[in-house]
Coordinates of C-alpha atoms and ligand atoms in Angstrom, one line a residue:
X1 CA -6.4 12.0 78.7
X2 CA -6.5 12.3 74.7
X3 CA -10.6 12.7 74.0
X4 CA -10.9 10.0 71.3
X5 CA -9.4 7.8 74.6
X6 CA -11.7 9.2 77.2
X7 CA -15.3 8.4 74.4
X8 CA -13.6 4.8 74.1
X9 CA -13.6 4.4 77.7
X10 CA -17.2 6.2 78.5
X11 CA -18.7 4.1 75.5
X12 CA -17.4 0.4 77.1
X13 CA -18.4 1.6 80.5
X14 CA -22.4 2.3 79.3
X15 CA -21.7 -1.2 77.9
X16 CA -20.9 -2.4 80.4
X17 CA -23.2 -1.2 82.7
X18 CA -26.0 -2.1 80.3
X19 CA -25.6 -5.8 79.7
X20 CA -24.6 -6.1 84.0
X21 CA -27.2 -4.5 84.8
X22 CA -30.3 -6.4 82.8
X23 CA -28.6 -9.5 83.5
X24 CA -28.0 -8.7 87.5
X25 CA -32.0 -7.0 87.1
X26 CA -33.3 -10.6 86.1
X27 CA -31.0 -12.7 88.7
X28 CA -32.5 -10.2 91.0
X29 CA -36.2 -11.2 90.5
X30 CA -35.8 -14.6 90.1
X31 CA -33.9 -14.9 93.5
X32 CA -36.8 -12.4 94.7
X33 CA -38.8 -15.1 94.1
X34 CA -36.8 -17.9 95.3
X35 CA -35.8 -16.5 98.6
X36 CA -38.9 -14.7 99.2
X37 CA -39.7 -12.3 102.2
X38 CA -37.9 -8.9 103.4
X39 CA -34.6 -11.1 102.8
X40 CA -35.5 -11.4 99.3
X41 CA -36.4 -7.9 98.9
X42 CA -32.9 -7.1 100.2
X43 CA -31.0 -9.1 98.1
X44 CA -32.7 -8.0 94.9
X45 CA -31.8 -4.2 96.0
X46 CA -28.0 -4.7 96.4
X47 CA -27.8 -6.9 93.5
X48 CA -29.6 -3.9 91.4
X49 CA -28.0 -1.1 93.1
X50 CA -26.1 0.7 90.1
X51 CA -22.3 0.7 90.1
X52 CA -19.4 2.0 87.4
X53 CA -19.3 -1.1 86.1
X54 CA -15.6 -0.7 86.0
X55 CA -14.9 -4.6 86.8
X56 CA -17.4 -5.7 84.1
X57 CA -15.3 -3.2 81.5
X58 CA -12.2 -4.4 82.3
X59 CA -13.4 -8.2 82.2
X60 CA -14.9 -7.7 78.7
X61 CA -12.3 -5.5 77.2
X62 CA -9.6 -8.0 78.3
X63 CA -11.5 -11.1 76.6
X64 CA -12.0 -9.4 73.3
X65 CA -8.5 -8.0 73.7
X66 CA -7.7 -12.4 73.7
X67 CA -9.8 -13.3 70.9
X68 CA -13.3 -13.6 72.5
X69 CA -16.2 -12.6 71.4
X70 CA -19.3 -13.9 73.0
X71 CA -21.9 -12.0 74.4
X72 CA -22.6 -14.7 77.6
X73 CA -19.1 -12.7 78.9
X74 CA -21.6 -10.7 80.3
X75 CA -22.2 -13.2 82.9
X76 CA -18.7 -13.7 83.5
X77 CA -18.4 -10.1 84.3
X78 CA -21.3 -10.2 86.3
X79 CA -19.9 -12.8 88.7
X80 CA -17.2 -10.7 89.0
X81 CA -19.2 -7.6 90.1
X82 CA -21.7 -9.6 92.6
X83 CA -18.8 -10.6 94.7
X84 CA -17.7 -6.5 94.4
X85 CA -21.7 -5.4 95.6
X86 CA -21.2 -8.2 98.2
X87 CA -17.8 -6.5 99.9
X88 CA -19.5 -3.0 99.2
X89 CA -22.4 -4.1 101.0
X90 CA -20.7 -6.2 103.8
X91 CA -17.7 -3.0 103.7
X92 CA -20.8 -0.7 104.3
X93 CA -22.2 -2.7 108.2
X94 CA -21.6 -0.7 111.3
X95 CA -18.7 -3.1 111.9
X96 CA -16.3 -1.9 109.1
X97 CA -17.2 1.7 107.7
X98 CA -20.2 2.2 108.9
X99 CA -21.6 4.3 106.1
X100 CA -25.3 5.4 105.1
X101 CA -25.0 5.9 101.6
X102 CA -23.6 3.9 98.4
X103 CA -24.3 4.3 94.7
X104 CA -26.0 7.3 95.4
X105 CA -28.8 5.3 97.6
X106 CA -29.1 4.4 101.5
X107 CA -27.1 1.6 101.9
X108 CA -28.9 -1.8 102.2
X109 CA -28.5 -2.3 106.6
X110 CA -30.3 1.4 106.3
X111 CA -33.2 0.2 104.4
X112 CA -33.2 -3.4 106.0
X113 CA -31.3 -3.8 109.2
X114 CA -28.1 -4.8 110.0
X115 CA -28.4 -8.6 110.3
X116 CA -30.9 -9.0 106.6
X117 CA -27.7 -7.1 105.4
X118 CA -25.3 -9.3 106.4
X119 CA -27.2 -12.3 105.3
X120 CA -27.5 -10.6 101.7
X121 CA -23.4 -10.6 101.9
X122 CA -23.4 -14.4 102.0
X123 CA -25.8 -14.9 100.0
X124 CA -24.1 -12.7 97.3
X125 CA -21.2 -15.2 97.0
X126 CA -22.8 -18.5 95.7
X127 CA -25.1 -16.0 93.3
X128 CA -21.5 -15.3 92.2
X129 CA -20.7 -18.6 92.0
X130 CA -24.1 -19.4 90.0
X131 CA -23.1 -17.0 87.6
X132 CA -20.0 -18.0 86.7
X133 CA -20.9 -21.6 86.1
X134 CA -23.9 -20.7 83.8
X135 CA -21.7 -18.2 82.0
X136 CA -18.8 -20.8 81.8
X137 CA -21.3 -23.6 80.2
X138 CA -22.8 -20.7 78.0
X139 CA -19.3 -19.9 76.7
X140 CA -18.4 -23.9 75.9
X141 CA -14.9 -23.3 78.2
X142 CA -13.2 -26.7 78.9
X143 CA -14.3 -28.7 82.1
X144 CA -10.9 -27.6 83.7
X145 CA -11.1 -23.6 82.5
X146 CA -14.3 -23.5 84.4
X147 CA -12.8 -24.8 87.3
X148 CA -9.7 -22.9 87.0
X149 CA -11.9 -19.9 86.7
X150 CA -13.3 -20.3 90.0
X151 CA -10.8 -20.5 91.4
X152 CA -9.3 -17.5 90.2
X153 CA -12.4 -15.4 91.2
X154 CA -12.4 -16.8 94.6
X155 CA -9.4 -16.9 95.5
X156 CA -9.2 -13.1 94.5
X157 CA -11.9 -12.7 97.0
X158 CA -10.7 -14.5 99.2
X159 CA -8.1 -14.5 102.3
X160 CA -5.5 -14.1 99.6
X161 CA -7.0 -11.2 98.0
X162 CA -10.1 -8.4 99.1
X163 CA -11.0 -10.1 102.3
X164 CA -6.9 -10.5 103.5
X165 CA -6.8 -6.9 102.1
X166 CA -9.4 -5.7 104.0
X167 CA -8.2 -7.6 106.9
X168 CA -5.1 -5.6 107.4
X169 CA -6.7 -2.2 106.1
X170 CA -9.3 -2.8 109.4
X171 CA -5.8 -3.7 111.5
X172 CA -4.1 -0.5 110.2
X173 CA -6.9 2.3 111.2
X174 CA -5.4 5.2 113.1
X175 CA -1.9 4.0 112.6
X176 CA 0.7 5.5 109.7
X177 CA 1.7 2.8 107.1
X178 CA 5.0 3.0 105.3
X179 CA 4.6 2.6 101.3
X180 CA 5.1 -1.3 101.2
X181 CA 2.5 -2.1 104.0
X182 CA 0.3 0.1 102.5
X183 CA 0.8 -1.2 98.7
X184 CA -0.6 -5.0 100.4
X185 CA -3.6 -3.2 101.8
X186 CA -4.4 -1.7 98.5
X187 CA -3.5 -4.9 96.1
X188 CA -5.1 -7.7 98.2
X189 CA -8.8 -5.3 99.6
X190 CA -9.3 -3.4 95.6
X191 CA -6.6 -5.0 92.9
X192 CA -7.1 -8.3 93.7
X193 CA -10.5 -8.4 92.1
X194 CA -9.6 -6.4 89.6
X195 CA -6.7 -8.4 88.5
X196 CA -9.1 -11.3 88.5
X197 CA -11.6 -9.4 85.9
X198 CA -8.5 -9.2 83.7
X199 CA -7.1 -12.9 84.1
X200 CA -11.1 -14.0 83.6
X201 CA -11.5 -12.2 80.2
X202 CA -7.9 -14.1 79.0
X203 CA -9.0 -17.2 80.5
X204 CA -12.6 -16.9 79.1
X205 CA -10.9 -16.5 76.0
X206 CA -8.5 -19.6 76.4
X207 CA -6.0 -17.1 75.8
X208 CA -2.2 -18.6 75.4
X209 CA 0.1 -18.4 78.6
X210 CA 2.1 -15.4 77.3
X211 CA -1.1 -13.2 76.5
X212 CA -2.8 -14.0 80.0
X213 CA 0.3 -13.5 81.9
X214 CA 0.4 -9.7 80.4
X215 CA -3.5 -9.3 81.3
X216 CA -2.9 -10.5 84.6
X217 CA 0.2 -8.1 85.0
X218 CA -1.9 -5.3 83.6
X219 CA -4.8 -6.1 85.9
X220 CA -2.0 -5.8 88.5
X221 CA -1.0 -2.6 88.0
X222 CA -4.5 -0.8 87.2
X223 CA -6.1 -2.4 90.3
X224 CA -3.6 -0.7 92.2
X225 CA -4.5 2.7 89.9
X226 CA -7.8 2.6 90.9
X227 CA -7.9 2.5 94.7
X228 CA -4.9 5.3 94.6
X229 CA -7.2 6.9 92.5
X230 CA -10.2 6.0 95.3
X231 CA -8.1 8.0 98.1
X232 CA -7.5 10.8 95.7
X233 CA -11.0 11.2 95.3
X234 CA -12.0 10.5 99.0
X235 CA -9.7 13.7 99.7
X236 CA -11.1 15.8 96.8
X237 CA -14.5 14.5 95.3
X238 CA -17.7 15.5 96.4
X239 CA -20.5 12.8 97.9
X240 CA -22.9 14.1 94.7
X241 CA -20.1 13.3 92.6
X242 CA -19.0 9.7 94.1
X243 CA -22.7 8.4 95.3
X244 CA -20.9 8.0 98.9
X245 CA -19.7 9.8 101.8
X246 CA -16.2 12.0 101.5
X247 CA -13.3 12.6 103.5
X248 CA -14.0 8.9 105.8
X249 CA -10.0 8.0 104.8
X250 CA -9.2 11.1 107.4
X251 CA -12.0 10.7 109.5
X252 CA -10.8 6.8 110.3
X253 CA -7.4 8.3 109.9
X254 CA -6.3 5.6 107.5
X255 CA -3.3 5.3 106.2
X256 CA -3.5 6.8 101.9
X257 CA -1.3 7.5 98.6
X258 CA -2.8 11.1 99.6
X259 CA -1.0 10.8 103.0
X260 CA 2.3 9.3 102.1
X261 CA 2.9 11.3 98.6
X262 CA 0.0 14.1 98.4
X263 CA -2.2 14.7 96.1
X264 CA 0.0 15.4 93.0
X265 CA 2.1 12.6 94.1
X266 CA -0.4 10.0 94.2
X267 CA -2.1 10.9 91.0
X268 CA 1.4 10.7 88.9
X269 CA 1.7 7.4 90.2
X270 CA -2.0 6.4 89.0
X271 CA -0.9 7.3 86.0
X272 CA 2.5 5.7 85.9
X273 CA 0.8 2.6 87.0
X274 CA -1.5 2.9 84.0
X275 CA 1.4 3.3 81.3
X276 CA 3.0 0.5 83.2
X277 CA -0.5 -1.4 82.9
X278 CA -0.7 -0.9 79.0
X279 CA 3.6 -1.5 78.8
X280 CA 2.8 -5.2 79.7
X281 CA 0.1 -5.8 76.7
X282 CA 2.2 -3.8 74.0
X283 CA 5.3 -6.4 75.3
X284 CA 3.1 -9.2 74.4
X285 CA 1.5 -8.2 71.7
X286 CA -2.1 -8.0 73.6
X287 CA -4.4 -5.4 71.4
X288 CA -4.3 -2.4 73.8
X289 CA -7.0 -0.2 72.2
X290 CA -9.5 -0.8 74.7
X291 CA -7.7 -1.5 77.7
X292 CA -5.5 1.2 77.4
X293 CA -9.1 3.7 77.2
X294 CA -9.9 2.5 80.5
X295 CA -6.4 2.3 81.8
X296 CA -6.5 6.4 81.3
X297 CA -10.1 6.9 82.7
X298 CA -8.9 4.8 85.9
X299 CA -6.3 6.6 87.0
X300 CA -7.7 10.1 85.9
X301 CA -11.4 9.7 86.7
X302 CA -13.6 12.1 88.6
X303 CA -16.1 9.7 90.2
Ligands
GRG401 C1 -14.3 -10.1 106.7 C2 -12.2 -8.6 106.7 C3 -13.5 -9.1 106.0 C4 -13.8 -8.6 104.8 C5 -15.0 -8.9 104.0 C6 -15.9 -6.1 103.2 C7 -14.9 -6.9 102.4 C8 -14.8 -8.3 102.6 C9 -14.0 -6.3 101.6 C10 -14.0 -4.8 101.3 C11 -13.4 -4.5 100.0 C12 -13.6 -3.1 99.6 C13 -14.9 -2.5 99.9 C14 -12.6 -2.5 98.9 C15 -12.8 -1.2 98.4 C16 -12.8 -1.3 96.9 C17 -13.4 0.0 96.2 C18 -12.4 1.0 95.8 C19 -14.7 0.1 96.0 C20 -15.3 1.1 95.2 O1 -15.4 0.6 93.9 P1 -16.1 1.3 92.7 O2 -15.7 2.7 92.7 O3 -17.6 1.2 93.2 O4 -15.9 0.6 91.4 P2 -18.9 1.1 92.3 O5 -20.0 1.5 93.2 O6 -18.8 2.0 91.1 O7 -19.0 -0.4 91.9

């Protein structure tokens, strides 16, 4: 990845990360506050436990990339990644991966228990839904572009998207996937959402139909980037380097891009995806500066 490209991209991710995570930081202690208790306490650590940021990126580069420029995007993209921590955290129970660590910390059933963990889950998805319609008045969208917002994120989240995803990748441990099966898994349980960030910038920005339709498509193909991207690294990362555990793909013996086309094959088809991601913007005359930076650092990135 050309350098100027990979400082574009490392610059809007410490953007992103900054405005998430003060906004996320004072959701977290007012909710403290409201829920009270260890239940509280919970919520207010996975809400503040520190990710990439990647969704936030993509969300904010894609509604500048349509016109916008507001900073209350930031809650917008912080909707977006409280109903990611919420599927980390819910992804992380006994039930599903069982894992100990996330972001580089014990995952929250390890410092709670399993059932305050689940409970912060749930509650993550109406913060989400909090956030979204204080960002949306903030913004001044239409009555109708809120709503249709909603529905975009949650229906990404939904049975439709991450949790259908999810769904059939719990239904597929231990059992060889061809490339088609395994292209749903990885669309509806990671690209779904990340779609979503994309459409949310456009719609954010009351982008025209043309212009969202080529965020969307891009959205598309760089959610499904990044989790061929996520096996790649779960084959060859380390657990300093990722802030979780390695090698749990094999372990679970899920079907991967690493099993069906090897390493080398699955990382040239990151990066097609990504040239494919930024082909839909240039068609449509979408400014690709930005998103094409990320679209690079997704399908080449190291952690
Ligand atoms: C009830 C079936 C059912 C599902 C509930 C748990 C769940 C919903 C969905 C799981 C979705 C999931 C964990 C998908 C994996 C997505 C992924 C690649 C996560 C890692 O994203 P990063 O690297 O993480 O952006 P950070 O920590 O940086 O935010």
């Amino acid at each position: 990845m050309p350098e100027a490209a990979s400082a574009a991209a490392s610059d809007l991710l410490a953007e992103a990360r900054e405005r998430t995570d003060a906004l996320l930081a004072d959701w977290a202690e007012r909710l403290e506050r409201e829920i009270g208790g260890r239940q509280g306490e919970a919520l207010s650590y996975a809400l503040r436990t520190p990710g990439k940021r990647v969704r936030a990126a993509l969300l904010t580069a894609s509604y500048r990339a349509a016109g916008g420029s507001l900073p209350a995007i930031a809650g917008v993209a912080a909707a977006v990644e409280t109903v990611h921590t919420y599927s980390l955290v819910h992804d992380d129970l006994p039930c599903m991966d069982d894992d100990d660590l996330r972001r580089g910390r014990p995952t929250t059933h390890r410092v709670f228990d399993i059932p305050t963990a689940t409970r912060v889950g749930y509650l993550l998805v109406p913060v989400a839904a909090r956030l979204l319609a204080v960002a949306a008045g903030e913004l001044g969208v239409a009555s109708g572009t809120a709503g249709a917002m909603a529905r975009e994120l949650f229906q990404a989240g939904g049975i439709e998207g991450m949790v259908g995803g999810q769904w059939l990748d719990l239904e597929a441990e231990r059992r060889r996937l061809p490339l088609v099966e395994l292209i749903a898994v990885h669309r509806g349980k990671t690209g779904a959402l990340i779609r979503a960030a994309c459409t949310l910038g456009g719609m954010a920005a009351e982008a025209d139909a043309p212009r969202l339709a080529a965020l969307t498509a891009y959205g598309e193909d760089i959610g499904l980037a990044f989790q061929i991207a996520d096996d790649v690294l779960d084959a060859t990362g380390t657990s300093e380097e990722l802030g979780k555990p390695v090698g749990r793909d094999a372990q679970l013996a899920k079907s991967t891009y690493v099993v069906l086309l090897g390493i080398e094959g699955a990382r040239a088809e990151a990066q097609r995806l990504a040239r494919s991601a930024v082909a839909h913007l240039h068609k449509a005359g979408v400014p690709s500066g930005a998103l094409g930076a990320l679209a690079g650092y997704i399908a080449t990135r190291s952690s």
